[in-house]
Amino acid sequence: MKGNKLSILEQTNSGLRKQIEYNRQKLKPIISSILFCATHDLSLRGKTSTSGIFNDLLLFRIESGDELLQKHISENAGNAKYTSPRIQNEIISICGKLIKNDIVNLANAANAFSVIADETADISGTEQLSIGIRFLDKHSNPPKIREEFLGFTPLEKLNAQSVATNIISFMTDCGLNLNKLYGQGYDGCATMAGQEGGVSKLIRDKYNKALFFHCSNHRLNLVINDLNKIMIIRNTTGTIKDIIRFFRESTLRRKLIPNTTIL
């Protein structure tokens, strides 16, 4: 994209090089508009493929004086404008791969990293395994612990062997150096945490440094569920909810409790 290295064909043909640079300039506002929608959680398309925030942003750029974009939209054929839903999805996919590569490079540069995984079903009913990693980012100033989401991988089977294979394959495809895998974080079910045939045991058999840690959020959830069995705590929780509901349902009562910041 930056054009730091030119091919032999570009070096011998200055006209081709200018055309390539001109095409890149035309793509910049399109890519920039897609990134704006993505980083602000805005949908690109509306009820039709030619309506929505993305197309409105392009029109706004043209109205603001982007003559290059105006020329590109008005003169090129419909299949050469690079604004179709297929191109939008392709650009988003490329951006996702670049972000993932940056995260993987930082994780590989660290001394160690841990994998975090959990299973859930999407709207279509497909079981998806959500995979993230936790590592020390030594390039930040000061260095800080980062937890980053890497992606989803579908599960055909929910047994320990299948889940472990999917986790290892996913991390390998991402380019992670599994010799630096020092930790695993899952929930405490037998499939994931079993000491004999669980996912954590199967992965540790291949990478013996990868210690298993029961997810802290899951443990907190289990503790709260157990505490709710105690009548006093259950009644206290119900009273707190009633108080919150009492003030939330009335704008006049809300004014009696100003927002305060606890330092």
XYZ file of C-alpha atoms in Angstrom:
263
model
C 0.000 0.000 0.000
C 2.853 2.422 0.805
C 4.638 1.549 -2.411
C 8.063 1.271 -0.791
C 9.165 -1.478 -3.154
C 8.531 -1.234 -6.880
C 8.329 -4.192 -9.222
C 10.585 -4.396 -12.282
C 7.583 -3.619 -14.478
C 6.854 -0.431 -12.521
C 10.501 0.661 -12.594
C 10.676 0.345 -16.393
C 7.248 1.878 -17.033
C 6.718 5.235 -15.358
C 3.189 5.506 -16.803
C 2.158 2.278 -15.096
C 3.599 3.492 -11.804
C 1.599 6.721 -12.026
C -1.564 4.781 -12.822
C -1.053 2.529 -9.791
C -0.528 5.529 -7.511
C -3.603 7.216 -8.989
C -5.705 4.107 -8.315
C -4.452 4.005 -4.732
C -5.523 7.598 -4.207
C -9.017 6.724 -5.458
C -9.281 3.812 -3.026
C -8.181 5.794 0.048
C -11.502 7.618 0.695
C -13.434 4.381 0.138
C -11.289 2.436 2.605
C -11.315 5.361 5.046
C -15.126 5.484 5.002
C -15.379 1.742 5.653
C -12.932 2.004 8.561
C -14.913 4.929 10.000
C -18.091 2.828 10.035
C -16.265 -0.163 11.502
C -14.535 1.744 14.328
C -17.770 3.530 15.289
C -19.978 0.398 15.177
C -22.050 1.770 12.305
C -23.761 -0.425 9.737
C -22.436 0.107 6.222
C -25.618 -0.706 4.312
C -29.296 0.122 4.730
C -32.363 -1.575 3.302
C -30.688 -1.718 -0.113
C -27.065 -2.097 -1.171
C -27.016 1.478 -2.510
C -28.286 3.080 0.690
C -26.802 3.377 4.141
C -24.111 5.200 6.065
C -21.238 4.141 3.798
C -22.801 5.643 0.669
C -23.822 8.761 2.609
C -20.219 9.223 3.730
C -19.008 9.019 0.145
C -21.584 11.647 -0.906
C -20.537 13.821 2.019
C -16.900 13.606 0.904
C -17.896 14.628 -2.613
C -19.933 17.576 -1.306
C -16.937 18.592 0.811
C -14.790 18.940 -2.298
C -13.195 15.555 -2.951
C -12.874 15.972 -6.707
C -10.909 12.747 -7.205
C -13.645 10.676 -5.565
C -16.346 12.516 -7.515
C -14.566 11.775 -10.784
C -14.111 8.141 -9.813
C -17.800 7.641 -8.910
C -19.200 9.528 -11.904
C -16.914 8.228 -14.654
C -16.326 4.568 -13.792
C -18.734 1.761 -14.596
C -20.845 0.212 -11.865
C -18.581 -2.829 -11.609
C -15.425 -0.692 -11.290
C -16.346 1.702 -8.481
C -15.175 -0.630 -5.684
C -18.163 0.277 -3.515
C -20.240 -2.903 -3.806
C -21.138 -4.982 -0.713
C -18.719 -7.701 -1.851
C -15.837 -5.238 -2.018
C -16.846 -3.746 1.354
C -16.737 -7.187 2.970
C -13.418 -7.964 1.289
C -11.844 -4.744 2.591
C -13.147 -5.458 6.107
C -11.706 -8.979 5.896
C -8.304 -7.641 4.797
C -8.312 -5.098 7.643
C -9.156 -7.902 10.086
C -6.218 -9.974 8.861
C -3.845 -7.018 9.229
C -5.036 -6.357 12.791
C -4.725 -10.049 13.654
C -1.188 -10.172 12.230
C -0.182 -7.186 14.380
C -1.563 -8.876 17.501
C 0.181 -12.166 16.660
C 3.501 -10.400 16.059
C 3.274 -8.676 19.455
C 2.396 -11.970 21.156
C 5.303 -13.758 19.477
C 7.623 -10.943 20.556
C 6.577 -11.449 24.181
C 8.231 -14.037 26.401
C 4.980 -15.964 26.805
C 1.255 -15.814 26.143
C -1.926 -17.548 27.303
C -4.939 -18.698 25.334
C -8.505 -17.898 26.448
C -11.418 -19.769 24.885
C -15.146 -20.227 25.395
C -17.930 -21.806 23.374
C -21.228 -20.251 22.390
C -23.897 -20.688 19.710
C -24.491 -17.984 17.092
C -27.881 -16.883 15.768
C -27.901 -19.706 13.201
C -27.347 -22.339 15.897
C -23.745 -23.089 14.906
C -21.459 -23.753 17.865
C -18.619 -21.224 17.749
C -15.435 -21.250 19.808
C -14.300 -17.747 20.719
C -10.507 -17.579 21.036
C -8.362 -14.799 22.489
C -4.867 -14.432 23.887
C -3.303 -12.641 26.844
C 0.281 -11.409 26.762
C 2.663 -8.683 27.896
C 3.064 -5.966 25.278
C 6.711 -4.971 25.673
C 6.485 -2.378 22.889
C 4.029 -0.141 24.756
C 5.305 2.530 27.094
C 5.040 1.466 29.841
C 4.659 -2.273 29.086
C 1.134 -3.527 29.801
C -0.898 -6.721 29.875
C -3.180 -7.061 26.852
C -6.093 -9.364 26.176
C -6.966 -9.513 22.480
C -9.694 -11.338 20.585
C -8.418 -13.330 17.601
C -11.550 -14.832 16.104
C -14.178 -17.564 16.041
C -13.809 -21.121 14.863
C -16.869 -23.370 14.286
C -17.129 -26.641 16.199
C -18.534 -29.745 14.543
C -18.181 -31.792 17.734
C -18.175 -30.673 21.360
C -15.912 -33.370 22.794
C -12.543 -32.510 24.330
C -10.467 -33.952 21.486
C -12.299 -31.897 18.837
C -12.154 -28.666 20.854
C -8.446 -29.094 21.621
C -7.675 -29.815 17.969
C -9.590 -26.709 16.876
C -7.761 -24.481 19.359
C -4.326 -25.741 18.316
C -5.163 -25.540 14.588
C -6.550 -22.021 14.945
C -3.481 -20.726 16.787
C -1.163 -22.438 14.300
C -3.007 -20.902 11.336
C -2.714 -17.476 12.988
C 1.060 -17.893 13.119
C 1.453 -18.012 16.908
C 4.611 -19.553 18.300
C 3.086 -22.311 20.445
C 6.408 -22.935 22.170
C 5.585 -19.732 24.084
C 2.161 -21.010 25.192
C 2.380 -20.890 28.976
C -1.265 -20.649 30.049
C -4.825 -21.757 29.297
C -7.996 -20.078 30.566
C -11.383 -21.829 30.252
C -14.495 -22.486 32.311
C -14.512 -25.335 34.801
C -16.639 -27.900 32.967
C -15.270 -31.429 32.614
C -14.788 -31.084 28.848
C -12.440 -28.116 29.261
C -10.878 -28.656 32.697
C -10.878 -32.454 33.076
C -7.591 -33.695 34.519
C -7.643 -36.953 32.563
C -9.125 -36.165 29.154
C -10.086 -32.480 29.212
C -9.023 -29.873 26.666
C -6.469 -28.386 29.064
C -4.877 -31.824 29.607
C -4.766 -32.656 25.882
C -3.096 -29.342 25.032
C -0.643 -29.642 27.910
C 0.367 -33.100 26.686
C 1.681 -31.368 23.553
C 2.872 -28.135 25.201
C 3.797 -29.013 28.764
C 4.341 -25.402 29.842
C 0.695 -24.470 29.211
C -0.764 -24.473 32.734
C -4.545 -24.400 33.145
C -6.294 -21.633 35.104
C -9.997 -21.653 35.828
C -11.528 -18.459 34.365
C -11.874 -15.837 37.130
C -15.173 -14.500 35.768
C -16.626 -17.999 35.659
C -15.512 -18.659 39.237
C -17.091 -15.375 40.351
C -20.328 -16.375 38.639
C -20.312 -19.731 40.428
C -19.681 -18.024 43.777
C -22.584 -15.625 43.255
C -24.879 -18.499 42.293
C -23.901 -20.355 45.467
C -24.378 -17.250 47.622
C -27.893 -16.808 46.267
C -28.817 -20.013 48.071
C -28.394 -18.133 51.378
C -31.694 -16.467 52.251
C -30.188 -13.282 53.753
C -28.069 -12.586 50.639
C -30.956 -13.474 48.309
C -33.255 -11.057 50.162
C -30.561 -8.342 50.142
C -30.131 -8.680 46.380
C -33.874 -8.396 45.872
C -34.062 -5.290 48.064
C -31.237 -3.602 46.140
C -33.008 -4.322 42.833
C -36.258 -2.849 44.187
C -34.454 0.326 45.289
C -32.792 0.737 41.897
C -36.106 0.178 40.122
C -37.840 2.691 42.424
C -35.509 5.527 41.433
C -35.051 4.495 37.792
C -38.761 4.540 36.942
C -39.246 8.204 37.870
C -37.316 11.174 36.478
C -38.239 13.185 39.589
C -36.828 10.568 41.932
C -33.688 10.271 39.776
C -32.895 13.933 40.475
C -32.752 13.142 44.193
C -29.692 10.954 43.587
C -27.052 12.988 41.745
C -24.296 11.190 39.879
C -21.142 11.061 41.971
C -17.645 9.797 41.304
C -15.887 7.761 43.951
C -12.227 8.674 44.015
